Short mmCIF file of C-alpha atoms in Angstrom, two decimals:
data_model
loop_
_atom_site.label_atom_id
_atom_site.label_comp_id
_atom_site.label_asym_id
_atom_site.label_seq_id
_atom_site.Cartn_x
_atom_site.Cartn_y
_atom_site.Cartn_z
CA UNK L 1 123.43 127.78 107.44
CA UNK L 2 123.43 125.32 110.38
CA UNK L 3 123.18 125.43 113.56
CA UNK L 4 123.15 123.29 116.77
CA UNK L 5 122.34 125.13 120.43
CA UNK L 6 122.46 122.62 123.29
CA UNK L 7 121.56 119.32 121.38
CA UNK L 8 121.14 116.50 123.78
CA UNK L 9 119.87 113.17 122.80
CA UNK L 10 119.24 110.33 125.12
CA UNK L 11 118.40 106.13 123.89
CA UNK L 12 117.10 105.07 126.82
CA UNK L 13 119.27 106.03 129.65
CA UNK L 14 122.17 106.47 128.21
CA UNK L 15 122.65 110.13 126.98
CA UNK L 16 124.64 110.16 123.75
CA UNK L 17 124.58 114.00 122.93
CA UNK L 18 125.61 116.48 125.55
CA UNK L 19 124.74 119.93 125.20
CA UNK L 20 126.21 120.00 121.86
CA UNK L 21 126.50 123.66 120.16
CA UNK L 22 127.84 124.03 116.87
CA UNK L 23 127.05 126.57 114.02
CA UNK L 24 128.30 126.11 110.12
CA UNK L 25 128.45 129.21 107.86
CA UNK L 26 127.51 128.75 104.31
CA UNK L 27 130.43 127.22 102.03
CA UNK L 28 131.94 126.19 105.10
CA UNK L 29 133.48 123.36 105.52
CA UNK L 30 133.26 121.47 108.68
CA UNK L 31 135.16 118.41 109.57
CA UNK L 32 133.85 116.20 112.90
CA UNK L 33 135.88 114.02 114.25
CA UNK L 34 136.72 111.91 117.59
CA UNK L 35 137.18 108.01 118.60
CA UNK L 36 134.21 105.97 118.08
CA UNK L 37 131.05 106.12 119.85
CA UNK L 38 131.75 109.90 120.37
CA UNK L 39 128.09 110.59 118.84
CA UNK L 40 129.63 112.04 115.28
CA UNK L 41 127.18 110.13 113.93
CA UNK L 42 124.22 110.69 115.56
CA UNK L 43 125.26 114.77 115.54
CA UNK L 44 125.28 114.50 111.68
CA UNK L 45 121.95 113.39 111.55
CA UNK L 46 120.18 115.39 113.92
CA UNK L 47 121.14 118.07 111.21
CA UNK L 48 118.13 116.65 108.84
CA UNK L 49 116.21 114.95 111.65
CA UNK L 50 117.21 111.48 110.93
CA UNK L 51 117.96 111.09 114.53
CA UNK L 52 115.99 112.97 116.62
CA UNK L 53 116.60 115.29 119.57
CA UNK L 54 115.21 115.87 123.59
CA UNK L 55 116.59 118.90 124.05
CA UNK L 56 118.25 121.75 122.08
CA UNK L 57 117.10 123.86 119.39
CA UNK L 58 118.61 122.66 115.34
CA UNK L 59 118.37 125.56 113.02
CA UNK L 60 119.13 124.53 109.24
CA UNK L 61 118.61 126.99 106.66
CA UNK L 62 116.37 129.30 108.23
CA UNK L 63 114.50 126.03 109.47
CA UNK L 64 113.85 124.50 112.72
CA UNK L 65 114.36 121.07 112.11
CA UNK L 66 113.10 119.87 115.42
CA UNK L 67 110.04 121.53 115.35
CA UNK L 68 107.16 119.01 114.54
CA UNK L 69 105.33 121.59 111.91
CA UNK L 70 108.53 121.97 109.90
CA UNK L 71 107.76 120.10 106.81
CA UNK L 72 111.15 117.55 107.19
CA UNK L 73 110.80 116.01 103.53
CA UNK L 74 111.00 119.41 102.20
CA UNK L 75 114.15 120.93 104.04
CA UNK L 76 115.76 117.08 103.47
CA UNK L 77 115.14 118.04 100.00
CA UNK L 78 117.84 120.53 100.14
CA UNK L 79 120.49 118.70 102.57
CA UNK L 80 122.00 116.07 100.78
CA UNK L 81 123.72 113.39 102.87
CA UNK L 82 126.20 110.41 101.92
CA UNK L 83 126.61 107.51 104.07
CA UNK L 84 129.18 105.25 105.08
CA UNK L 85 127.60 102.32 103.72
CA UNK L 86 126.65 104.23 100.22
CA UNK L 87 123.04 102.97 100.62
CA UNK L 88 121.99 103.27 96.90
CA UNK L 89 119.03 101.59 96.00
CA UNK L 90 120.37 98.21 94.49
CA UNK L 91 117.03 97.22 92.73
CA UNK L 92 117.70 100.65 90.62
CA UNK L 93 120.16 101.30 87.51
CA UNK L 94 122.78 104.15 88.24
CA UNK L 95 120.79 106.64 86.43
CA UNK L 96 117.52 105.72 88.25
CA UNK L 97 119.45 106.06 92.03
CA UNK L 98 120.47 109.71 90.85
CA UNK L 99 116.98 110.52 89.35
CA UNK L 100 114.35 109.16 91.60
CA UNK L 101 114.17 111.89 93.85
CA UNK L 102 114.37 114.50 91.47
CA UNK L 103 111.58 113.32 89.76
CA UNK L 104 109.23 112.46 92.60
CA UNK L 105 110.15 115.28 94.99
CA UNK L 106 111.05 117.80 92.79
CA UNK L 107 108.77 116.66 89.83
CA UNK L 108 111.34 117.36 87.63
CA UNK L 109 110.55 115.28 84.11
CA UNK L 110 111.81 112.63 83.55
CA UNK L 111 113.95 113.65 80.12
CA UNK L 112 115.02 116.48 82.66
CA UNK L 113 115.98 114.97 85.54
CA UNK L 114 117.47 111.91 83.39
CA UNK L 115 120.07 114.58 81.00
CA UNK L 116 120.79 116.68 84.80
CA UNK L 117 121.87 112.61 85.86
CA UNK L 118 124.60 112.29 82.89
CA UNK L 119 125.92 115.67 83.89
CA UNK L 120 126.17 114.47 87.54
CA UNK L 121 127.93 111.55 86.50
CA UNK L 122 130.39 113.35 84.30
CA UNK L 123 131.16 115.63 87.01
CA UNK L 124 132.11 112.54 89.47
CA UNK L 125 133.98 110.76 86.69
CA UNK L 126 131.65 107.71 86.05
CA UNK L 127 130.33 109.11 82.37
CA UNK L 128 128.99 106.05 80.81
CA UNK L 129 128.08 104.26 84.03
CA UNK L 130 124.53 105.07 83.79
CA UNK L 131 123.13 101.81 83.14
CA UNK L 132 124.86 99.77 85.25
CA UNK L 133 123.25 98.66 88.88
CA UNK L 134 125.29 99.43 92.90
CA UNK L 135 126.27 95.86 92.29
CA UNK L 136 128.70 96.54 89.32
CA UNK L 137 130.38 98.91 90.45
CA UNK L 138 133.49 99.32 92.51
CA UNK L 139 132.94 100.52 96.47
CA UNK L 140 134.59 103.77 95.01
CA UNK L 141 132.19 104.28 92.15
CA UNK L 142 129.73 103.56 94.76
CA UNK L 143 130.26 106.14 97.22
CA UNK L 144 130.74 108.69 93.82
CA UNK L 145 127.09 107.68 92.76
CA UNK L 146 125.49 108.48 96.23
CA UNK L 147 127.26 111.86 95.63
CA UNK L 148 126.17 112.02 92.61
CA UNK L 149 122.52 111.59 94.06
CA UNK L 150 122.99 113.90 96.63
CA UNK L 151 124.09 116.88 94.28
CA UNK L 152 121.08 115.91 92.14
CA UNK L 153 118.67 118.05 94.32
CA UNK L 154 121.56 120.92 94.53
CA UNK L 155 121.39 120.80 97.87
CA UNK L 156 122.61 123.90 100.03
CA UNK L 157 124.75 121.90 102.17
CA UNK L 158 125.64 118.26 102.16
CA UNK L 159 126.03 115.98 105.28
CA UNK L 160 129.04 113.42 104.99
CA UNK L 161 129.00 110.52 107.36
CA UNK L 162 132.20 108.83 107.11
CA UNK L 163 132.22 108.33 103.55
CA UNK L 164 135.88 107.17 103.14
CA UNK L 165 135.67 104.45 106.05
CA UNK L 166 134.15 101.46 104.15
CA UNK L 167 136.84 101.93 101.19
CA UNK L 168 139.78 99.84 99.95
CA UNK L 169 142.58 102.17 100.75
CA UNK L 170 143.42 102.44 96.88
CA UNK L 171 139.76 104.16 96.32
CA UNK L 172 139.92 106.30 99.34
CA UNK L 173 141.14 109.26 97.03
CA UNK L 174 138.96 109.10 94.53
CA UNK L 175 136.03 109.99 96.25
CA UNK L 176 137.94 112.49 98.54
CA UNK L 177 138.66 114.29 95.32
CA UNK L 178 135.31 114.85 94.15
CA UNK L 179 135.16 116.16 97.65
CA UNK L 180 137.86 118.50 97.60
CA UNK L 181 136.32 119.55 94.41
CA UNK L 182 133.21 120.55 95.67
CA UNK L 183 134.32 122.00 98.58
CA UNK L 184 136.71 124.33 96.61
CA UNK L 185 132.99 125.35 94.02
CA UNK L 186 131.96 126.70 97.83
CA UNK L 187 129.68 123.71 98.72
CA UNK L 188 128.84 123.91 102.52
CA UNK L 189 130.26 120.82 104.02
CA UNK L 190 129.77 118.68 106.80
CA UNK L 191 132.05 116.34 106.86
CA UNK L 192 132.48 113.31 109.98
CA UNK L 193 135.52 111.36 109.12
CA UNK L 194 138.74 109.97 110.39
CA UNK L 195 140.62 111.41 106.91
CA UNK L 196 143.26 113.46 108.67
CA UNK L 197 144.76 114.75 105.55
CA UNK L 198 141.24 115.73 104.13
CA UNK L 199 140.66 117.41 106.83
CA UNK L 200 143.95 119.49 106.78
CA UNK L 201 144.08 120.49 103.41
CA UNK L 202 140.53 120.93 102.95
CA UNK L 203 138.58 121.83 106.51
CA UNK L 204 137.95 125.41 107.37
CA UNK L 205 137.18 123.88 111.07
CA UNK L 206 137.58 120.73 113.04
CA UNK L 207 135.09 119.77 115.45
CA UNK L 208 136.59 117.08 117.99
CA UNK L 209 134.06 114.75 119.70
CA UNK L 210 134.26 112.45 122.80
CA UNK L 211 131.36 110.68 125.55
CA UNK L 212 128.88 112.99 123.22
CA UNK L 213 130.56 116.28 124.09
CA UNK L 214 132.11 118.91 121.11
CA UNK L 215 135.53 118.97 123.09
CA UNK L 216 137.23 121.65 120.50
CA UNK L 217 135.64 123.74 117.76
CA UNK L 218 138.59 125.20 116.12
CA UNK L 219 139.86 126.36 112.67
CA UNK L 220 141.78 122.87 111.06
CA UNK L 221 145.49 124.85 111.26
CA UNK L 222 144.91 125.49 114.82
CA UNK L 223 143.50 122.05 115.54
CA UNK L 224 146.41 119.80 114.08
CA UNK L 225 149.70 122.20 115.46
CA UNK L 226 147.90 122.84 118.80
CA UNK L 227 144.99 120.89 120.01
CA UNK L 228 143.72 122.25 123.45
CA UNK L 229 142.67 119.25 125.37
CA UNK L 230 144.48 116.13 126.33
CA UNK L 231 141.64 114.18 125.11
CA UNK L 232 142.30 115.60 121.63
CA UNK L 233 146.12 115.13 121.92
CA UNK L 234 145.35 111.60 122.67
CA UNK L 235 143.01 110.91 119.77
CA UNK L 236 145.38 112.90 116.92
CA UNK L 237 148.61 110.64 118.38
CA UNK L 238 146.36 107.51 117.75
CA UNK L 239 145.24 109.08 114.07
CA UNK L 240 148.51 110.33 113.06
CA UNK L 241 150.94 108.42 113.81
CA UNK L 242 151.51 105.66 111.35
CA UNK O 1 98.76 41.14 96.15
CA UNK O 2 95.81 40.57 94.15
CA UNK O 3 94.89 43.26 92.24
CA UNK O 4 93.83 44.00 88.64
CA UNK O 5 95.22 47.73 87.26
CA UNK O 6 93.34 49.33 84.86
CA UNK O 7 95.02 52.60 84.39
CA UNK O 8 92.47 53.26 81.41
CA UNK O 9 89.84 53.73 83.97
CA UNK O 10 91.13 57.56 84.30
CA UNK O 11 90.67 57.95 80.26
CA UNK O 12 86.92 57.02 80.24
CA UNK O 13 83.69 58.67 80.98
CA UNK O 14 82.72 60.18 83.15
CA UNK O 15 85.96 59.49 85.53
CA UNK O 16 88.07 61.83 83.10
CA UNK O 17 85.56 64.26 83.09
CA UNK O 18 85.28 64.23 87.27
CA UNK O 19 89.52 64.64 87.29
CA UNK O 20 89.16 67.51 84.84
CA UNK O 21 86.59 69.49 86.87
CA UNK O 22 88.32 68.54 89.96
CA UNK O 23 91.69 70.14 88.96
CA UNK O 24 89.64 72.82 87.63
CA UNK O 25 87.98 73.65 91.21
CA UNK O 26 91.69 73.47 92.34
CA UNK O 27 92.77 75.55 90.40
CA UNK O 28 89.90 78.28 91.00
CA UNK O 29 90.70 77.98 95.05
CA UNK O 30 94.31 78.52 94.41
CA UNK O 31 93.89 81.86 92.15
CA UNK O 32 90.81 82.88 94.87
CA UNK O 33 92.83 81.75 98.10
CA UNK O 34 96.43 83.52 96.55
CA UNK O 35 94.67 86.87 96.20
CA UNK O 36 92.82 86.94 99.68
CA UNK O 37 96.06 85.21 100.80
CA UNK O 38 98.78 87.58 99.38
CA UNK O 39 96.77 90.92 99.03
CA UNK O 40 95.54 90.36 102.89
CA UNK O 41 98.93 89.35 103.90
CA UNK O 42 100.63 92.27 102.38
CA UNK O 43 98.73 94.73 103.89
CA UNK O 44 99.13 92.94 107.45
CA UNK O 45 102.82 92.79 107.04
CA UNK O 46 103.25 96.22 106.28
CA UNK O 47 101.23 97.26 109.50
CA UNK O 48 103.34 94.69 111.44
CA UNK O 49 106.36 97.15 110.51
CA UNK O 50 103.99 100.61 111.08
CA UNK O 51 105.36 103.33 112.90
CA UNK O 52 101.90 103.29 114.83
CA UNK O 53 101.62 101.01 118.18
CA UNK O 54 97.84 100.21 117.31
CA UNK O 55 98.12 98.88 113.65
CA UNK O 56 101.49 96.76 115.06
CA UNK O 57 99.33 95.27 117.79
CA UNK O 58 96.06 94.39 115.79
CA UNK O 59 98.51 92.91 112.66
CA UNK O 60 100.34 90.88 116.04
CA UNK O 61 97.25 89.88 117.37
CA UNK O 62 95.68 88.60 113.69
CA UNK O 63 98.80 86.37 112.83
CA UNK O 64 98.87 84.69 115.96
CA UNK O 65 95.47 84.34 115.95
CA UNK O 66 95.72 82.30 112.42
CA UNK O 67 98.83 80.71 112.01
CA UNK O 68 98.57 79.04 115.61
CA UNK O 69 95.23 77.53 114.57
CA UNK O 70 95.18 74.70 112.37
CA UNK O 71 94.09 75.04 109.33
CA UNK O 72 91.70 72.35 108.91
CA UNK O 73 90.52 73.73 112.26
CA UNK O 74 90.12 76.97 110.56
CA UNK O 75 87.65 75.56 107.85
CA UNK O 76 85.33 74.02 109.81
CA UNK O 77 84.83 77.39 111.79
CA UNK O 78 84.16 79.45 109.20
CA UNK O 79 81.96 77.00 107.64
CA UNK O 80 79.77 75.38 111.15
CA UNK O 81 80.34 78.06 113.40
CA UNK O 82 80.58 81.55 111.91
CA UNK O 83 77.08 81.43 110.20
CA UNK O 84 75.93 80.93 113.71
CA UNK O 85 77.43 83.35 115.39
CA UNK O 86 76.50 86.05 112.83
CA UNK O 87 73.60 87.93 113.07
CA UNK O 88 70.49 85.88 111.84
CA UNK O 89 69.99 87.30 108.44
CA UNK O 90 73.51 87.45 107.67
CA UNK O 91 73.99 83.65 108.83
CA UNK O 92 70.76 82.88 106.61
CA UNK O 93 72.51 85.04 103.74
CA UNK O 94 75.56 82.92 104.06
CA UNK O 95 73.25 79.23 104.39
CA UNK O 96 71.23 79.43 101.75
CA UNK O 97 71.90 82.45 98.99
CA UNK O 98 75.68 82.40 99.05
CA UNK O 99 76.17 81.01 95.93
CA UNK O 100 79.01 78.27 95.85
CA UNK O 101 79.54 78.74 99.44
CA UNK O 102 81.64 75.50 100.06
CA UNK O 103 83.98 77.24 98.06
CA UNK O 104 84.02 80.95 99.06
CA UNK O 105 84.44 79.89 102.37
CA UNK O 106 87.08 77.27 101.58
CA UNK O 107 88.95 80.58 99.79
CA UNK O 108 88.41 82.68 103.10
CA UNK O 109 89.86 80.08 105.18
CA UNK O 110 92.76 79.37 103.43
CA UNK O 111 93.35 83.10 102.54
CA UNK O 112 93.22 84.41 106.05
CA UNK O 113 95.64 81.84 107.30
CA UNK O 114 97.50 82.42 104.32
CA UNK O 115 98.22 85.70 104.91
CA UNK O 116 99.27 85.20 108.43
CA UNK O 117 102.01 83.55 107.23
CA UNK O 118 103.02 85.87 104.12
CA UNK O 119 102.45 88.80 107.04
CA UNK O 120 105.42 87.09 108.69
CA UNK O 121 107.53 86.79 105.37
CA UNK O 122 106.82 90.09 104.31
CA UNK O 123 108.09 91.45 108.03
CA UNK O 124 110.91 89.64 107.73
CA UNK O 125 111.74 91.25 104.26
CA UNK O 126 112.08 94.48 105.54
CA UNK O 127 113.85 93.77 108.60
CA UNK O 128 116.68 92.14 106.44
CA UNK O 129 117.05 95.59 104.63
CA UNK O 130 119.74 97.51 106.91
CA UNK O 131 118.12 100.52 108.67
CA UNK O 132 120.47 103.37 106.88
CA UNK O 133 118.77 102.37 103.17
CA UNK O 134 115.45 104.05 104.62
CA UNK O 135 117.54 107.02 106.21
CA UNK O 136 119.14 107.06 102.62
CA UNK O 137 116.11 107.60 101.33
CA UNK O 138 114.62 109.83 103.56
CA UNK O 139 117.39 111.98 103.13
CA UNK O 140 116.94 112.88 99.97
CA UNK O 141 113.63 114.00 100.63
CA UNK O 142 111.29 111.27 99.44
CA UNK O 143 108.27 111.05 102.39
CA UNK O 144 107.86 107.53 104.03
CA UNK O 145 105.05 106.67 101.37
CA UNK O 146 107.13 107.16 98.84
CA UNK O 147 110.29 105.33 100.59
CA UNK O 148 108.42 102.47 101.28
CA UNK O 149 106.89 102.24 97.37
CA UNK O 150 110.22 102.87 95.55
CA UNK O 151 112.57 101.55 97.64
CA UNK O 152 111.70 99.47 100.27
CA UNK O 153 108.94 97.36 98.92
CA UNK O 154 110.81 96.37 95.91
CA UNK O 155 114.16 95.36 98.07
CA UNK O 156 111.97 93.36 100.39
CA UNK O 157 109.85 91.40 97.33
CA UNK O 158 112.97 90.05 96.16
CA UNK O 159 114.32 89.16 99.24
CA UNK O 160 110.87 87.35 100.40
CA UNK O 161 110.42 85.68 96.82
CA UNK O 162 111.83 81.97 96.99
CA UNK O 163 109.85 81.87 101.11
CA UNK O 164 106.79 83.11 98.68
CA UNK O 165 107.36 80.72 96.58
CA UNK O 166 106.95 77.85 99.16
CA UNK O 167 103.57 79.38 100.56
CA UNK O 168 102.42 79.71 96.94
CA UNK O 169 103.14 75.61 97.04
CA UNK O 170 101.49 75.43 99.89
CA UNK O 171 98.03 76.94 99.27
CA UNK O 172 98.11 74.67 96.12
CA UNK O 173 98.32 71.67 98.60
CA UNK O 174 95.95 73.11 101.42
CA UNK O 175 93.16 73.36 98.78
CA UNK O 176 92.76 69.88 99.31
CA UNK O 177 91.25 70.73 102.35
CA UNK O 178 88.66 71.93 100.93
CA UNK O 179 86.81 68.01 100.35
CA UNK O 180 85.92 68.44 103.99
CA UNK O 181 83.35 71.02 103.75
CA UNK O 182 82.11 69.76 100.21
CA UNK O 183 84.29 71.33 97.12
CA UNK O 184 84.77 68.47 94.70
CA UNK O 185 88.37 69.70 94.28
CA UNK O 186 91.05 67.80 92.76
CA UNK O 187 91.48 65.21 95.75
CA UNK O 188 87.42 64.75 95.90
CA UNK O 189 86.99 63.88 92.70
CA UNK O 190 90.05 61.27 93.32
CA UNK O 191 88.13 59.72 96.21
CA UNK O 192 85.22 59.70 94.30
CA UNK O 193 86.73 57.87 91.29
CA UNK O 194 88.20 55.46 94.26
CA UNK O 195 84.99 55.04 95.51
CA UNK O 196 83.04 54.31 92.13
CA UNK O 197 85.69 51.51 90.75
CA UNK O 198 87.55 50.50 93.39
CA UNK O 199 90.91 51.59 91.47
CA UNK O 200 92.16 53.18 94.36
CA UNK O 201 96.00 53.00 93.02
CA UNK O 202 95.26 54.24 89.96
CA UNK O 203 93.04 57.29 90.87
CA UNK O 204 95.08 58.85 93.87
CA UNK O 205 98.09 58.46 91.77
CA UNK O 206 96.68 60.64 89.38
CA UNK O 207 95.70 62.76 92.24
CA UNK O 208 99.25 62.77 93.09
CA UNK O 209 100.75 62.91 89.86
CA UNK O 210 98.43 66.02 89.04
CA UNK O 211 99.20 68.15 92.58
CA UNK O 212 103.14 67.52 91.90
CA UNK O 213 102.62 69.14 87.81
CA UNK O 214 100.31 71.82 89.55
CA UNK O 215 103.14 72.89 92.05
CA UNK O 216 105.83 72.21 89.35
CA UNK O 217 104.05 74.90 87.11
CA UNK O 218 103.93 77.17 90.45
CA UNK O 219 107.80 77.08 90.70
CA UNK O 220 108.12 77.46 87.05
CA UNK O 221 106.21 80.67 87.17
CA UNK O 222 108.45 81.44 90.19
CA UNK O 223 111.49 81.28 88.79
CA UNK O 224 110.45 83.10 85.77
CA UNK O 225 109.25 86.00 88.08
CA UNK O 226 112.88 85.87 90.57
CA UNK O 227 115.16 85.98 87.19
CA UNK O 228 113.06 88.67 85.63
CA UNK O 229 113.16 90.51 88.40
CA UNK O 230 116.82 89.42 89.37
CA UNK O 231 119.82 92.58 90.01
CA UNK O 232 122.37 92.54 87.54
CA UNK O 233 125.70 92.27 89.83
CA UNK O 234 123.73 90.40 92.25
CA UNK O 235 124.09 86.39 93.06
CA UNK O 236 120.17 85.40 92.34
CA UNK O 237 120.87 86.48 88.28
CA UNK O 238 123.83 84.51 87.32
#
């Protein structure tokens, strides 16, 4: 479904992806982690060329992202993302953040795309929220609308960039649930985040990053009783223990 | 001080007349100069933000060019100089068969440099919008068109409205300058009306009196626009 072979990036002179090679099956699930700065970011958005690359070859869906004829808006079409910050539009009502891009990309109608929306909703447990605007709701109910948006295009893999990190710790689980939830109806998942426990119960893999370098690639059981490197010792000591 | 006030003077023919036509002239080089001004300075501040090097350094190069020259400066230009410097028939065109052309060149004066400065707001606008709302929104496959016409634009009118609102007070004031090349404007006709009784008191504080209603009914308007257009949950529409 996706797949990275030698991805480096450079800003400026400073190199912030090194020979990075990755590949996620579909209905995978695929959690990235590693300290800050590591380049989890910026790997998680080569994947829809958000950021772009200097060298490597990024295969997504059949689709060479990196290749200047691939038509980006339509394979981003299909790859939903969710950000850290939520990012939903907050000039738009609820309903109007899931549907605009159903509508104008997909040219769904709009009594279509509008009745798919209160589905969406019910499905992340904010029925009834429709008409409300970013501003009114909770950080939670935030991150559960961009979600929302996301699945709207039923996309063949979403892109998670640390969607728990800009949460109260008492709305944390509400939007890893919905997670968990779609990663159990076989959604392929890539997932950069610092939830431990998500990434335990729910992770097929782990994906460790440091400096801009995939340390460990391993399946989650393996990572968290026996991580390889000392660098990945370190980091899970930091993240575990308190 | 000696001095005999007549404040009837402004209720009698023809001086009511002259401060009717005049705020009437004002009036028609505010609409004029607003839509040069904002339409012109729109499209400049959205190529000061273009992903293409050329269009960033032409819109650069046009808002230094007429914000950094005053705009009284500006004026006489366009109205002594440019004729000149046009090729013959065009500078004849512009002389003699441009009809009103006191006026059409006051509203190309004050447009141009208007939109130098709305250029700048409008930049600013969209630099205050944090860079992952357009990733957002490319994500979910919308092209940059579309980004910038759903989502961006709309973020950075709202956030550019009340610095608007100021420039839309201040091409309401630089009309004035419009006596200098001829337009019997609002402040003309106020001179004139000086100049005819003597009342100078009385006729540039109508003058004055009239440019503070005309900008009062600008920020009325303004207002009206920022709470219709206000986001429920947002600070601005409380």
């Amino acid at each position: 479904m996706i797949a990275l072979q030698n991805v480096s990036k450079w800003y400026g002179p400073t190199q912030v992806l090194r020979e990075c090679t990755l590949s996620v099956a579909r209905g995978e699930v695929v959690v990235v982690c590693g300290p800050s700065g590591s380049g989890k970011s910026t790997l998680i958005k080569t994947m829809n060329g958000l950021e772009p690359i200097q060298h490597g070859e990024i295969v997504v869906d059949g689709v060479k992202v990196n290749d200047p004829k691939t038509d980006i808006c339509a394979l981003r079409a299909h790859i939903g993302m969710v950000f850290q910050s939520f990012e939903l539009y907050p000039h738009m009502s609820v309903r109007n953040n899931i549907a605009l891009a159903p509508i104008k990309v997909l040219r769904r109608s709009e009594t279509e795309a509008y009745k798919r929306t209160e589905a969406l909703l019910k499905r992340v447990g904010l029925e009834g929220h429709a008409d409300k605007y970013p501003a009114q709701l909770s950080g939670g109910q935030q991150q559960r609308v961009a979600i929302a948006r996301s699945l709207a295009m039923d996309p063949k893999a979403i892109l998670f960039d640390e969607p728990t990190s800009a949460l109260d710790p008492e709305m944390i689980n509400e939007v890893l649930e919905v997670m968990t939830q779609l990663a159990g109806e076989g959604m392929t998942m890539v997932v950069v985040s610092h939830e431990m426990g998500f990434a335990k119960s729910v992770a097929n893999r782990v994906i460790f990053m440091d400096a801009g370098e995939i340390v460990e690639d391993r399946p989650s059981g393996e990572f968290f009783s026996a991580p390889q490197t000392d660098r990945a010792q370190q980091f899970l000591a930091k993240v575990l223990h308190h | 001080m000696n001095y005999s006030w007549n404040w009837g003077i402004l209720f009698e023919a023809p001086y009511a007349e002259w401060l009717l036509s005049g705020v009437a002239w004002t009036i028609g080089l505010f609409a004029a100069s607003m839509v040069v001004g904002f339409g012109v300075g729109t499209g400049i501040g959205l190529m000061r933000i273009a992903p293409i090097r050329w269009l960033r350094i032409i819109s650069g190069i046009y808002v230094e060019m007429f914000r950094n020259v005053p705009l009284l400066v500006q004026i006489f230009i366009w109205f002594y100089v440019m004729p000149e410097l046009l090729p013959s028939d065009v500078g004849q065109w512009l002389k003699r068969d441009l009809p009103m052309p006191a006026f059409w060149t006051s509203v190309v004066a004050i447009g141009f440099y208007t939109a130098a400065r709305v250029a700048e707001h409008i930049r600013a606008g969209f630099l205050a919008i944090p860079a992952a709302q357009m990733q957002a929104a490319l994500a979910t496959g919308l092209n940059l068109r579309q980004v910038y016409r759903y989502v961006l634009l709309p973020r950075a009118f709202r956030i550019v409205t009340p610095a608007l609102t100021s420039e839309a007070i201040s091409v309401m004031k630089n009309t004035s300058l419009a006596l200098t090349i001829g337009v019997l404007e609002l402040m003309a006709q106020s001179r004139q009306i000086e100049s005819y009784t003597f009342q100078s008191f009385e006729a540039f504080t109508a003058g004055t009196a009239i440019y503070i209603a005309l900008c009062a009914a600008v920020v009325f308007v303004a207002r009206h626009i920022e709470a219709r257009y206000a986001i429920p949950g947002m600070i601005q529409s409380r």
